[in-house]
PDB file of C-alpha atoms in Angstrom:
ATOM      1  CA  MET A 172      73.787 136.117 109.230  1.00 93.00           C
ATOM      2  CA  ILE A 173      74.398 132.538 110.040  1.00 96.00           C
ATOM      3  CA  LEU A 174      77.500 131.438 112.168  1.00 96.00           C
ATOM      4  CA  VAL A 175      78.767 127.917 112.053  1.00 97.00           C
ATOM      5  CA  LEU A 176      81.358 126.558 114.715  1.00 97.00           C
ATOM      6  CA  ARG A 177      83.658 123.986 113.588  1.00 97.00           C
ATOM      7  CA  ALA A 178      86.733 124.857 115.562  1.00 94.00           C
ATOM      8  CA  LEU A 179      88.729 121.749 114.696  1.00 95.00           C
ATOM      9  CA  GLY A 180      91.114 120.288 112.116  1.00 95.00           C
ATOM     10  CA  VAL A 181      91.439 119.338 108.467  1.00 96.00           C
ATOM     11  CA  GLY A 182      89.425 115.935 108.488  1.00 96.00           C
ATOM     12  CA  ASP A 183      86.768 117.755 110.648  1.00 97.00           C
ATOM     13  CA  LEU A 184      86.301 120.453 108.035  1.00 98.00           C
ATOM     14  CA  ALA A 185      86.249 117.992 105.325  1.00 97.00           C
ATOM     15  CA  THR A 186      83.700 115.817 106.817  1.00 98.00           C
ATOM     16  CA  ALA A 187      81.556 119.014 107.390  1.00 98.00           C
ATOM     17  CA  VAL A 188      81.476 119.895 103.700  1.00 98.00           C
ATOM     18  CA  PRO A 189      78.010 118.543 102.934  1.00 98.00           C
ATOM     19  CA  ALA A 190      76.564 120.245 105.918  1.00 98.00           C
ATOM     20  CA  LEU A 191      78.156 123.505 104.923  1.00 98.00           C
ATOM     21  CA  ARG A 192      76.936 123.262 101.363  1.00 98.00           C
ATOM     22  CA  ALA A 193      73.375 122.467 102.516  1.00 98.00           C
ATOM     23  CA  LEU A 194      73.447 125.671 104.825  1.00 98.00           C
ATOM     24  CA  ARG A 195      74.466 127.631 101.554  1.00 97.00           C
ATOM     25  CA  ALA A 196      71.887 126.035  99.466  1.00 97.00           C
ATOM     26  CA  GLY A 197      69.134 126.595 102.009  1.00 95.00           C
ATOM     27  CA  HIS A 198      70.206 130.228 102.890  1.00 95.00           C
ATOM     28  CA  PRO A 199      71.435 131.509  99.701  1.00 95.00           C
ATOM     29  CA  ASP A 200      71.073 135.367 100.776  1.00 95.00           C
ATOM     30  CA  GLU A 201      72.635 135.108 104.152  1.00 95.00           C
ATOM     31  CA  GLU A 202      76.106 135.739 105.075  1.00 94.00           C
ATOM     32  CA  LEU A 203      77.626 132.418 106.115  1.00 96.00           C
ATOM     33  CA  VAL A 204      80.430 132.840 108.576  1.00 95.00           C
ATOM     34  CA  LEU A 205      82.600 129.874 109.849  1.00 96.00           C
ATOM     35  CA  ALA A 206      84.221 130.011 113.216  1.00 95.00           C
ATOM     36  CA  ALA A 207      87.438 127.809 112.672  1.00 95.00           C
ATOM     37  CA  PRO A 208      91.069 128.093 113.184  1.00 95.00           C
ATOM     38  CA  ALA A 209      92.787 130.569 110.870  1.00 94.00           C
ATOM     39  CA  TRP A 210      95.181 128.120 109.475  1.00 95.00           C
ATOM     40  CA  LEU A 211      92.364 126.430 107.840  1.00 96.00           C
ATOM     41  CA  GLY A 212      91.801 129.426 105.656  1.00 95.00           C
ATOM     42  CA  PRO A 213      93.112 127.994 102.575  1.00 95.00           C
ATOM     43  CA  LEU A 214      91.016 124.885 102.854  1.00 96.00           C
ATOM     44  CA  VAL A 215      87.932 126.919 103.650  1.00 96.00           C
ATOM     45  CA  GLU A 216      88.333 128.671 100.353  1.00 95.00           C
ATOM     46  CA  LEU A 217      88.307 125.358  98.486  1.00 96.00           C
ATOM     47  CA  VAL A 218      84.913 124.392 100.248  1.00 96.00           C
ATOM     48  CA  GLY A 219      83.318 127.436  98.568  1.00 93.00           C
ATOM     49  CA  GLY A 220      80.293 129.333  99.833  1.00 94.00           C
ATOM     50  CA  VAL A 221      81.532 130.410 103.098  1.00 96.00           C
ATOM     51  CA  ASP A 222      81.667 134.291 103.162  1.00 95.00           C
ATOM     52  CA  ARG A 223      84.028 134.829 106.041  1.00 92.00           C
ATOM     53  CA  LEU A 224      86.371 132.988 108.502  1.00 94.00           C
ATOM     54  CA  LEU A 225      86.121 134.019 112.040  1.00 93.00           C
ATOM     55  CA  PRO A 226      89.606 132.556 113.573  1.00 92.00           C
ATOM     56  CA  THR A 227      88.498 130.418 116.544  1.00 93.00           C
ATOM     57  CA  ASP A 228      90.911 128.022 118.068  1.00 90.00           C
ATOM     58  CA  ASP A 229      88.941 126.836 121.026  1.00 87.00           C
ATOM     59  CA  LEU A 230      85.817 126.956 122.937  1.00 90.00           C
ATOM     60  CA  GLY A 231      84.878 129.568 125.542  1.00 86.00           C
ATOM     61  CA  PRO A 232      82.406 132.287 126.165  1.00 84.00           C
ATOM     62  CA  PRO A 233      80.476 133.973 123.114  1.00 87.00           C
ATOM     63  CA  PRO A 234      82.371 136.333 121.115  1.00 82.00           C
ATOM     64  CA  TRP A 235      79.528 138.901 121.292  1.00 83.00           C
ATOM     65  CA  PRO A 236      78.188 140.335 124.516  1.00 75.00           C
ATOM     66  CA  VAL A 237      75.456 138.326 126.223  1.00 69.00           C
ATOM     67  CA  PRO A 238      73.527 139.933 128.906  1.00 57.00           C
ATOM     68  CA  SER A 239      74.357 138.609 132.296  1.00 50.00           C
ATOM     69  CA  SER A 240      70.389 138.324 133.026  1.00 44.00           C
ATOM     70  CA  ALA A 241      70.397 135.423 130.380  1.00 41.00           C
ATOM     71  CA  GLY A 242      72.229 133.241 132.859  1.00 39.00           C
ATOM     72  CA  ARG A 243      75.176 132.541 130.682  1.00 42.00           C
ATOM     73  CA  TRP A 244      78.584 134.066 130.201  1.00 37.00           C
ATOM     74  CA  PRO A 245      78.462 137.905 129.879  1.00 37.00           C
ATOM     75  CA  GLY A 246      81.446 138.159 127.752  1.00 40.00           C
ATOM     76  CA  PRO A 247      84.580 139.246 127.626  1.00 41.00           C
ATOM     77  CA  PRO A 248      85.356 138.327 123.983  1.00 43.00           C
ATOM     78  CA  LEU A 249      86.813 134.925 123.199  1.00 43.00           C
ATOM     79  CA  ASP A 250      90.659 134.660 123.284  1.00 48.00           C
ATOM     80  CA  GLY A 251      92.001 134.660 119.726  1.00 51.00           C
ATOM     81  CA  VAL A 252      88.860 135.848 118.042  1.00 54.00           C
ATOM     82  CA  PRO A 253      88.526 139.429 116.716  1.00 58.00           C
ATOM     83  CA  PRO A 254      86.302 141.639 118.574  1.00 60.00           C
ATOM     84  CA  TRP A 255      82.671 140.935 117.409  1.00 71.00           C
ATOM     85  CA  SER A 256      80.835 143.869 115.773  1.00 70.00           C
ATOM     86  CA  GLY A 257      77.216 144.091 115.770  1.00 76.00           C
ATOM     87  CA  PRO A 258      74.484 141.969 117.475  1.00 85.00           C
ATOM     88  CA  PRO A 259      74.747 138.323 117.780  1.00 91.00           C
ATOM     89  CA  PRO A 260      73.866 136.127 114.805  1.00 94.00           C
ATOM     90  CA  GLU A 261      70.375 135.284 113.767  1.00 94.00           C
ATOM     91  CA  VAL A 262      71.247 131.681 113.525  1.00 97.00           C
ATOM     92  CA  ALA A 263      74.162 129.717 115.017  1.00 97.00           C
ATOM     93  CA  VAL A 264      74.866 126.093 114.049  1.00 98.00           C
ATOM     94  CA  ASN A 265      76.858 123.913 116.113  1.00 98.00           C
ATOM     95  CA  LEU A 266      79.021 121.661 113.900  1.00 98.00           C
ATOM     96  CA  HIS A 267      81.469 121.212 116.498  1.00 97.00           C
ATOM     97  CA  GLY A 268      80.233 118.867 119.000  1.00 96.00           C
ATOM     98  CA  ARG A 269      77.477 117.585 121.408  1.00 96.00           C
ATOM     99  CA  GLY A 270      77.813 120.230 123.949  1.00 94.00           C
ATOM    100  CA  PRO A 271      77.607 121.784 126.660  1.00 96.00           C
ATOM    101  CA  GLY A 272      80.800 123.749 125.901  1.00 95.00           C
ATOM    102  CA  SER A 273      80.229 124.235 122.328  1.00 96.00           C
ATOM    103  CA  HIS A 274      76.374 125.173 122.918  1.00 96.00           C
ATOM    104  CA  ARG A 275      77.270 127.788 125.423  1.00 94.00           C
ATOM    105  CA  MET A 276      79.779 129.392 123.193  1.00 95.00           C
ATOM    106  CA  LEU A 277      76.890 130.096 120.837  1.00 95.00           C
ATOM    107  CA  ALA A 278      74.599 131.328 123.629  1.00 92.00           C
ATOM    108  CA  GLY A 279      72.689 134.721 122.616  1.00 92.00           C
ATOM    109  CA  ALA A 280      72.178 133.763 119.054  1.00 95.00           C
ATOM    110  CA  GLY A 281      68.695 134.227 117.742  1.00 94.00           C
ATOM    111  CA  ARG A 282      68.354 130.533 117.029  1.00 96.00           C
ATOM    112  CA  LEU A 283      70.551 127.424 117.837  1.00 97.00           C
ATOM    113  CA  VAL A 284      70.793 124.764 115.316  1.00 98.00           C
ATOM    114  CA  ALA A 285      72.375 121.904 117.411  1.00 98.00           C
ATOM    115  CA  PHE A 286      71.932 118.472 119.057  1.00 98.00           C
ATOM    116  CA  ARG A 287      69.648 118.134 122.099  1.00 98.00           C
ATOM    117  CA  CYS A 288      71.851 119.050 125.383  1.00 97.00           C
ATOM    118  CA  PRO A 289      69.724 119.837 128.451  1.00 96.00           C
ATOM    119  CA  PRO A 290      72.834 120.622 130.426  1.00 95.00           C
ATOM    120  CA  ALA A 291      73.405 123.591 128.135  1.00 94.00           C
ATOM    121  CA  GLY A 292      69.699 124.514 128.229  1.00 94.00           C
ATOM    122  CA  HIS A 293      69.154 123.213 124.785  1.00 96.00           C
ATOM    123  CA  ARG A 294      66.310 120.817 124.533  1.00 95.00           C
ATOM    124  CA  ASP A 295      65.624 121.228 120.888  1.00 94.00           C
ATOM    125  CA  GLY A 296      67.292 119.031 118.215  1.00 97.00           C
ATOM    126  CA  PRO A 297      67.952 115.276 117.620  1.00 98.00           C
ATOM    127  CA  ASP A 298      69.791 113.008 120.169  1.00 98.00           C
ATOM    128  CA  TRP A 299      73.590 112.460 119.626  1.00 98.00           C
ATOM    129  CA  ASP A 300      74.702 109.006 118.224  1.00 97.00           C
ATOM    130  CA  ASP A 301      78.300 108.018 119.262  1.00 95.00           C
ATOM    131  CA  ASP A 302      78.596 105.490 116.642  1.00 94.00           C
ATOM    132  CA  GLU A 303      77.260 107.601 113.651  1.00 96.00           C
ATOM    133  CA  HIS A 304      79.604 108.340 110.768  1.00 97.00           C
ATOM    134  CA  GLU A 305      80.899 111.919 111.130  1.00 97.00           C
ATOM    135  CA  VAL A 306      79.351 113.003 107.646  1.00 98.00           C
ATOM    136  CA  ASP A 307      76.140 111.489 108.510  1.00 98.00           C
ATOM    137  CA  ARG A 308      75.921 113.121 112.029  1.00 98.00           C
ATOM    138  CA  TRP A 309      75.996 116.613 110.669  1.00 98.00           C
ATOM    139  CA  CYS A 310      73.710 115.841 107.758  1.00 98.00           C
ATOM    140  CA  ARG A 311      71.043 114.442 110.065  1.00 98.00           C
ATOM    141  CA  LEU A 312      71.289 117.384 112.285  1.00 98.00           C
ATOM    142  CA  LEU A 313      70.540 119.795 109.527  1.00 98.00           C
ATOM    143  CA  ASP A 314      67.770 117.470 108.125  1.00 98.00           C
ATOM    144  CA  TRP A 315      66.012 117.425 111.649  1.00 97.00           C
ATOM    145  CA  TYR A 316      65.777 121.138 111.286  1.00 98.00           C
ATOM    146  CA  GLY A 317      64.404 120.995 107.740  1.00 97.00           C
ATOM    147  CA  ILE A 318      67.587 121.738 105.760  1.00 97.00           C
ATOM    148  CA  PRO A 319      68.360 118.682 103.541  1.00 97.00           C
ATOM    149  CA  ALA A 320      72.038 117.721 103.030  1.00 97.00           C
ATOM    150  CA  ASP A 321      73.703 115.362 100.509  1.00 97.00           C
ATOM    151  CA  ARG A 322      76.211 113.283 102.337  1.00 97.00           C
ATOM    152  CA  THR A 323      78.006 112.472  98.959  1.00 96.00           C
ATOM    153  CA  ASP A 324      78.784 116.227  98.431  1.00 97.00           C
ATOM    154  CA  LEU A 325      82.275 115.822  99.757  1.00 97.00           C
ATOM    155  CA  ALA A 326      84.390 117.324  96.777  1.00 97.00           C
ATOM    156  CA  LEU A 327      86.673 120.220  97.234  1.00 97.00           C
ATOM    157  CA  HIS A 328      87.268 122.746  94.563  1.00 97.00           C
ATOM    158  CA  ARG A 329      90.549 121.948  92.813  1.00 94.00           C
ATOM    159  CA  PRO A 330      93.419 124.553  93.721  1.00 91.00           C
ATOM    160  CA  PRO A 331      95.578 125.938  90.852  1.00 87.00           C
ATOM    161  CA  PRO A 332      98.763 124.050  89.957  1.00 81.00           C
ATOM    162  CA  GLY A 333     101.491 125.193  92.329  1.00 80.00           C
ATOM    163  CA  ARG A 334     105.253 124.723  92.786  1.00 87.00           C
ATOM    164  CA  LEU A 335     104.842 121.044  93.976  1.00 91.00           C
ATOM    165  CA  PRO A 336     105.197 118.139  91.471  1.00 92.00           C
ATOM    166  CA  ALA A 337     102.023 116.285  90.234  1.00 95.00           C
ATOM    167  CA  GLY A 338     101.574 112.467  89.870  1.00 96.00           C
ATOM    168  CA  VAL A 339     103.473 111.635  93.019  1.00 98.00           C
ATOM    169  CA  THR A 340     102.736 108.991  95.788  1.00 98.00           C
ATOM    170  CA  VAL A 341     101.943 110.655  99.078  1.00 98.00           C
ATOM    171  CA  VAL A 342     103.093 108.661 102.117  1.00 98.00           C
ATOM    172  CA  HIS A 343     101.884 110.313 105.320  1.00 98.00           C
ATOM    173  CA  PRO A 344     103.119 108.661 108.302  1.00 96.00           C
ATOM    174  CA  GLY A 345     102.030 111.132 110.982  1.00 94.00           C
ATOM    175  CA  SER A 346      98.934 111.924 113.036  1.00 90.00           C
ATOM    176  CA  LYS A 347      98.229 114.216 115.948  1.00 88.00           C
ATOM    177  CA  VAL A 348      96.934 111.200 117.837  1.00 86.00           C
ATOM    178  CA  GLU A 349     100.040 108.792 118.169  1.00 84.00           C
ATOM    179  CA  ALA A 350      97.772 105.863 118.778  1.00 84.00           C
ATOM    180  CA  LYS A 351      96.573 106.162 115.126  1.00 86.00           C
ATOM    181  CA  ARG A 352     100.080 105.679 113.911  1.00 88.00           C
ATOM    182  CA  TRP A 353     101.119 102.797 111.808  1.00 92.00           C
ATOM    183  CA  PRO A 354     104.797 102.237 112.953  1.00 93.00           C
ATOM    184  CA  ALA A 355     107.553 104.446 111.141  1.00 95.00           C
ATOM    185  CA  ASP A 356     109.612 101.407 110.154  1.00 95.00           C
ATOM    186  CA  ARG A 357     106.524  99.914 108.346  1.00 96.00           C
ATOM    187  CA  PHE A 358     105.950 103.248 106.555  1.00 97.00           C
ATOM    188  CA  ALA A 359     109.488 103.157 105.492  1.00 98.00           C
ATOM    189  CA  ALA A 360     109.513  99.750 104.302  1.00 97.00           C
ATOM    190  CA  LEU A 361     106.289 100.443 102.289  1.00 98.00           C
ATOM    191  CA  ALA A 362     107.945 103.698 100.818  1.00 98.00           C
ATOM    192  CA  ARG A 363     111.007 101.713  99.658  1.00 98.00           C
ATOM    193  CA  ARG A 364     108.812  99.065  98.024  1.00 98.00           C
ATOM    194  CA  LEU A 365     106.673 101.660  96.303  1.00 98.00           C
ATOM    195  CA  ALA A 366     109.796 103.562  94.934  1.00 98.00           C
ATOM    196  CA  ASP A 367     111.119 100.061  93.697  1.00 97.00           C
ATOM    197  CA  ARG A 368     107.887  99.774  92.001  1.00 97.00           C
ATOM    198  CA  GLY A 369     108.367 103.143  89.974  1.00 97.00           C
ATOM    199  CA  HIS A 370     106.295 105.273  92.199  1.00 98.00           C
ATOM    200  CA  ARG A 371     107.839 108.967  92.910  1.00 98.00           C
ATOM    201  CA  VAL A 372     107.291 109.076  96.797  1.00 98.00           C
ATOM    202  CA  VAL A 373     107.063 112.155  98.764  1.00 98.00           C
ATOM    203  CA  VAL A 374     106.654 112.060 102.592  1.00 98.00           C
ATOM    204  CA  THR A 375     104.253 114.706 104.026  1.00 98.00           C
ATOM    205  CA  GLY A 376     103.452 115.994 107.599  1.00 96.00           C
ATOM    206  CA  SER A 377     103.203 119.045 109.609  1.00 94.00           C
ATOM    207  CA  ALA A 378     106.380 120.952 110.735  1.00 93.00           C
ATOM    208  CA  GLY A 379     106.297 119.050 114.132  1.00 94.00           C
ATOM    209  CA  GLU A 380     106.335 115.766 112.149  1.00 95.00           C
ATOM    210  CA  ARG A 381     109.463 116.653 110.265  1.00 96.00           C
ATOM    211  CA  ASP A 382     111.847 114.413 112.145  1.00 97.00           C
ATOM    212  CA  LEU A 383     109.349 111.348 111.741  1.00 97.00           C
ATOM    213  CA  ALA A 384     109.236 112.335 107.913  1.00 97.00           C
ATOM    214  CA  ASP A 385     113.089 112.399 107.697  1.00 97.00           C
ATOM    215  CA  ARG A 386     113.379 109.237 109.486  1.00 97.00           C
ATOM    216  CA  VAL A 387     110.881 107.374 107.020  1.00 98.00           C
ATOM    217  CA  ALA A 388     112.531 108.915 104.003  1.00 98.00           C
ATOM    218  CA  ALA A 389     115.989 108.135 105.221  1.00 98.00           C
ATOM    219  CA  ASP A 390     115.171 104.471 106.133  1.00 97.00           C
ATOM    220  CA  ALA A 391     113.526 104.116 102.630  1.00 98.00           C
ATOM    221  CA  GLY A 392     116.370 105.266 100.737  1.00 98.00           C
ATOM    222  CA  LEU A 393     114.600 108.345  99.467  1.00 98.00           C
ATOM    223  CA  PRO A 394     116.326 111.567  98.765  1.00 97.00           C
ATOM    224  CA  ARG A 395     116.052 114.463 101.239  1.00 95.00           C
ATOM    225  CA  SER A 396     113.928 116.323  98.708  1.00 96.00           C
ATOM    226  CA  ALA A 397     111.280 113.703  99.036  1.00 97.00           C
ATOM    227  CA  VAL A 398     110.494 115.139 102.639  1.00 98.00           C
ATOM    228  CA  LEU A 399     107.742 117.876 102.189  1.00 97.00           C
ATOM    229  CA  ALA A 400     106.705 117.797 105.983  1.00 96.00           C
ATOM    230  CA  GLY A 401     106.676 121.326 107.288  1.00 94.00           C
ATOM    231  CA  ARG A 402     107.465 122.773 103.813  1.00 94.00           C
ATOM    232  CA  THR A 403     103.848 123.188 102.519  1.00 93.00           C
ATOM    233  CA  ASP A 404     100.847 125.234 103.650  1.00 92.00           C
ATOM    234  CA  LEU A 405      97.582 123.718 103.702  1.00 94.00           C
ATOM    235  CA  GLY A 406      96.846 124.914 100.232  1.00 94.00           C
ATOM    236  CA  GLU A 407      99.893 123.498  98.919  1.00 95.00           C
ATOM    237  CA  LEU A 408      99.153 120.345 100.513  1.00 96.00           C
ATOM    238  CA  ALA A 409      95.602 120.261  98.999  1.00 97.00           C
ATOM    239  CA  ALA A 410      97.199 120.913  95.556  1.00 96.00           C
ATOM    240  CA  LEU A 411      99.631 118.249  96.105  1.00 97.00           C
ATOM    241  CA  VAL A 412      96.948 115.453  96.879  1.00 97.00           C
ATOM    242  CA  ALA A 413      94.653 116.813  94.188  1.00 97.00           C
ATOM    243  CA  ALA A 414      97.276 115.925  91.556  1.00 97.00           C
ATOM    244  CA  ALA A 415      98.576 112.927  93.378  1.00 97.00           C
ATOM    245  CA  ARG A 416      98.916 109.332  91.878  1.00 97.00           C
ATOM    246  CA  LEU A 417      98.061 107.677  95.253  1.00 98.00           C
ATOM    247  CA  VAL A 418      97.898 108.565  98.923  1.00 98.00           C
ATOM    248  CA  VAL A 419      98.801 106.202 101.854  1.00 98.00           C
ATOM    249  CA  SER A 420      98.161 107.658 105.319  1.00 97.00           C
ATOM    250  CA  GLY A 421      96.494 106.911 108.598  1.00 94.00           C
ATOM    251  CA  ASP A 422      93.146 108.171 109.738  1.00 93.00           C
ATOM    252  CA  THR A 423      94.160 111.860 109.481  1.00 94.00           C
ATOM    253  CA  GLY A 424      93.292 115.086 107.330  1.00 95.00           C
ATOM    254  CA  VAL A 425      95.394 113.929 104.400  1.00 97.00           C
ATOM    255  CA  GLY A 426      93.194 110.942 103.795  1.00 97.00           C
ATOM    256  CA  HIS A 427      90.084 113.193 103.838  1.00 97.00           C
ATOM    257  CA  LEU A 428      91.808 115.140 101.063  1.00 98.00           C
ATOM    258  CA  ALA A 429      92.221 112.029  99.032  1.00 98.00           C
ATOM    259  CA  THR A 430      88.506 111.420  99.428  1.00 97.00           C
ATOM    260  CA  ALA A 431      87.557 115.003  98.573  1.00 98.00           C
ATOM    261  CA  TYR A 432      89.700 114.833  95.313  1.00 97.00           C
ATOM    262  CA  ARG A 433      88.731 111.227  94.488  1.00 97.00           C
ATOM    263  CA  VAL A 434      92.407 110.257  94.383  1.00 97.00           C
ATOM    264  CA  PRO A 435      93.289 106.521  94.985  1.00 98.00           C
ATOM    265  CA  SER A 436      94.159 105.985  98.711  1.00 98.00           C
ATOM    266  CA  VAL A 437      95.045 103.339 101.072  1.00 98.00           C
ATOM    267  CA  LEU A 438      94.001 104.603 104.629  1.00 97.00           C
ATOM    268  CA  LEU A 439      95.021 102.709 107.749  1.00 95.00           C
ATOM    269  CA  PHE A 440      92.560 102.837 110.628  1.00 92.00           C
ATOM    270  CA  GLY A 441      93.116 102.138 114.137  1.00 83.00           C
ATOM    271  CA  PRO A 442      91.799 102.228 116.957  1.00 83.00           C
ATOM    272  CA  VAL A 443      88.815 104.238 115.846  1.00 86.00           C
ATOM    273  CA  PRO A 444      86.731 102.288 113.206  1.00 89.00           C
ATOM    274  CA  PRO A 445      86.464 103.415 109.680  1.00 92.00           C
ATOM    275  CA  ALA A 446      82.600 103.381 110.039  1.00 93.00           C
ATOM    276  CA  ARG A 447      82.778 106.534 111.936  1.00 94.00           C
ATOM    277  CA  TRP A 448      85.427 108.526 109.726  1.00 95.00           C
ATOM    278  CA  GLY A 449      86.202 106.426 106.725  1.00 95.00           C
ATOM    279  CA  PRO A 450      85.580 107.400 103.107  1.00 96.00           C
ATOM    280  CA  PRO A 451      82.370 106.323 101.314  1.00 95.00           C
ATOM    281  CA  ALA A 452      82.023 102.616 101.100  1.00 91.00           C
ATOM    282  CA  ASP A 453      80.885 102.859  97.377  1.00 93.00           C
ATOM    283  CA  ARG A 454      84.210 104.019  96.309  1.00 94.00           C
ATOM    284  CA  PRO A 455      86.614 101.034  95.581  1.00 94.00           C
ATOM    285  CA  TRP A 456      89.375 103.270  94.882  1.00 96.00           C
ATOM    286  CA  HIS A 457      89.622 104.319  98.496  1.00 97.00           C
ATOM    287  CA  ARG A 458      90.898 101.147 100.387  1.00 96.00           C
ATOM    288  CA  VAL A 459      90.598 101.014 104.069  1.00 95.00           C
ATOM    289  CA  LEU A 460      92.772  98.825 106.539  1.00 94.00           C
ATOM    290  CA  TRP A 461      91.551  98.524 110.102  1.00 89.00           C
ATOM    291  CA  ALA A 462      94.022  97.583 112.779  1.00 79.00           C
ATOM    292  CA  ALA A 463      91.252  96.368 114.971  1.00 69.00           C
ATOM    293  CA  GLY A 464      89.630  94.434 112.272  1.00 56.00           C
ATOM    294  CA  GLU A 465      90.132  91.386 109.953  1.00 53.00           C
ATOM    295  CA  ASP A 466      92.974  93.196 108.204  1.00 50.00           C
ATOM    296  CA  CYS A 467      95.136  92.607 111.356  1.00 48.00           C
ATOM    297  CA  ALA A 468      96.432  89.359 112.616  1.00 45.00           C
ATOM    298  CA  ALA A 469      96.273  90.367 116.395  1.00 45.00           C
ATOM    299  CA  GLY A 470      93.656  88.491 118.372  1.00 45.00           C
ATOM    300  CA  PRO A 471      90.897  90.138 120.295  1.00 45.00           C
ATOM    301  CA  GLY A 472      91.861  92.127 123.350  1.00 42.00           C
ATOM    302  CA  VAL A 473      95.230  92.972 122.137  1.00 41.00           C
ATOM    303  CA  GLY A 474      96.431  96.481 122.502  1.00 45.00           C
ATOM    304  CA  THR A 475      96.825  99.120 119.718  1.00 60.00           C
ATOM    305  CA  ALA A 476     100.512  98.814 119.425  1.00 60.00           C
ATOM    306  CA  ALA A 477     100.328  95.081 118.903  1.00 61.00           C
ATOM    307  CA  ARG A 478      97.583  95.406 116.362  1.00 69.00           C
ATOM    308  CA  TRP A 479      99.343  97.915 114.343  1.00 67.00           C
ATOM    309  CA  ALA A 480     102.459  95.722 114.521  1.00 69.00           C
ATOM    310  CA  ALA A 481     100.386  92.820 113.068  1.00 76.00           C
ATOM    311  CA  LEU A 482      99.333  94.941 110.171  1.00 88.00           C
ATOM    312  CA  PRO A 483     101.988  93.672 107.537  1.00 92.00           C
ATOM    313  CA  VAL A 484     103.578  95.735 104.610  1.00 95.00           C
ATOM    314  CA  ASP A 485     102.436  93.196 102.304  1.00 95.00           C
ATOM    315  CA  ARG A 486      98.712  93.755 103.134  1.00 95.00           C
ATOM    316  CA  VAL A 487      99.133  97.466 102.629  1.00 96.00           C
ATOM    317  CA  LEU A 488     100.849  96.799  99.256  1.00 97.00           C
ATOM    318  CA  ALA A 489      97.999  94.417  98.184  1.00 97.00           C
ATOM    319  CA  ALA A 490      95.633  97.297  98.997  1.00 96.00           C
ATOM    320  CA  VAL A 491      97.613  99.739  96.939  1.00 97.00           C
ATOM    321  CA  ASP A 492      97.267  97.269  93.857  1.00 96.00           C
ATOM    322  CA  GLU A 493      93.556  97.028  94.617  1.00 96.00           C
ATOM    323  CA  ALA A 494      93.036 100.818  94.667  1.00 96.00           C
ATOM    324  CA  GLU A 495      95.103 101.422  91.500  1.00 94.00           C
ATOM    325  CA  GLU A 496      93.410  98.463  89.608  1.00 91.00           C
ATOM    326  CA  THR A 497      90.011 100.330  90.163  1.00 87.00           C
ATOM    327  CA  VAL A 498      91.310 103.347  88.256  1.00 76.00           C
ATOM    328  CA  ARG A 499      92.722 101.210  85.424  1.00 62.00           C
ATOM    329  CA  VAL A 500      89.543  99.271  84.826  1.00 51.00           C
TER     330      VAL A 500
END
């Protein structure tokens, strides 16, 4: 059995798809178990090839007993993880981070596939590169261990049509990291102008972002029915994006879904550079604007808020035109 640790969010899972597919292809007869949050279950199903999800919300001691003589945690089981049955996995793959915590959580596995981390007692594996694209990072890790991975293998299986409309333009103003958010009034102005152009605009987000989505929709003059924040589960959100006309979002999970389904998108990055988390550069229907780059009028050294404010609605609308034009050509 192979256990893969990736106890993070939507974008994190989406960028690990090539690595997960490589593990499946390299070990077709082994059970592949993914340790990740339970709420990601609908998206894990759309990755394909994962046999079982081990619900895992955080790092901690291994979920299996580890002898204290090993100099590591002796157990108890990890909070939020069902009790482990059977011996530790033959192979554990750390797609979560550089360690040491994530390495130590996998202590006791027969073999650890992970980046080199002497503080965790793991001196095997390649060195970590802070500036590497997230997709390339995990592909390089597996390649170092002799498991070839295709960084372009980002597509998710298409979910069946559901109750949500097709052909809409998805505006997603939220992000777990507030510094990554383009101002709400800019999103509202953008949504209004897209609606004036004939787009059927919906505003998405988590339940915790419902107030933000309500404000954006109200200021844009959209009906309350256009607010889908907090009204979809992850599977429904994936189906909505897969059938969408366009996605406009920040550097967050919805943007990665647009990449996975090859839906035209305009993604607003800042402060993290798109070179680390952006869509493939050879796909012109995904347009990326960076609040710390040439798309922003703020000068060097200006804080993130000022940079976001200097990214005008007209520039985003121009990027929408560029993305949609590539589809028409």
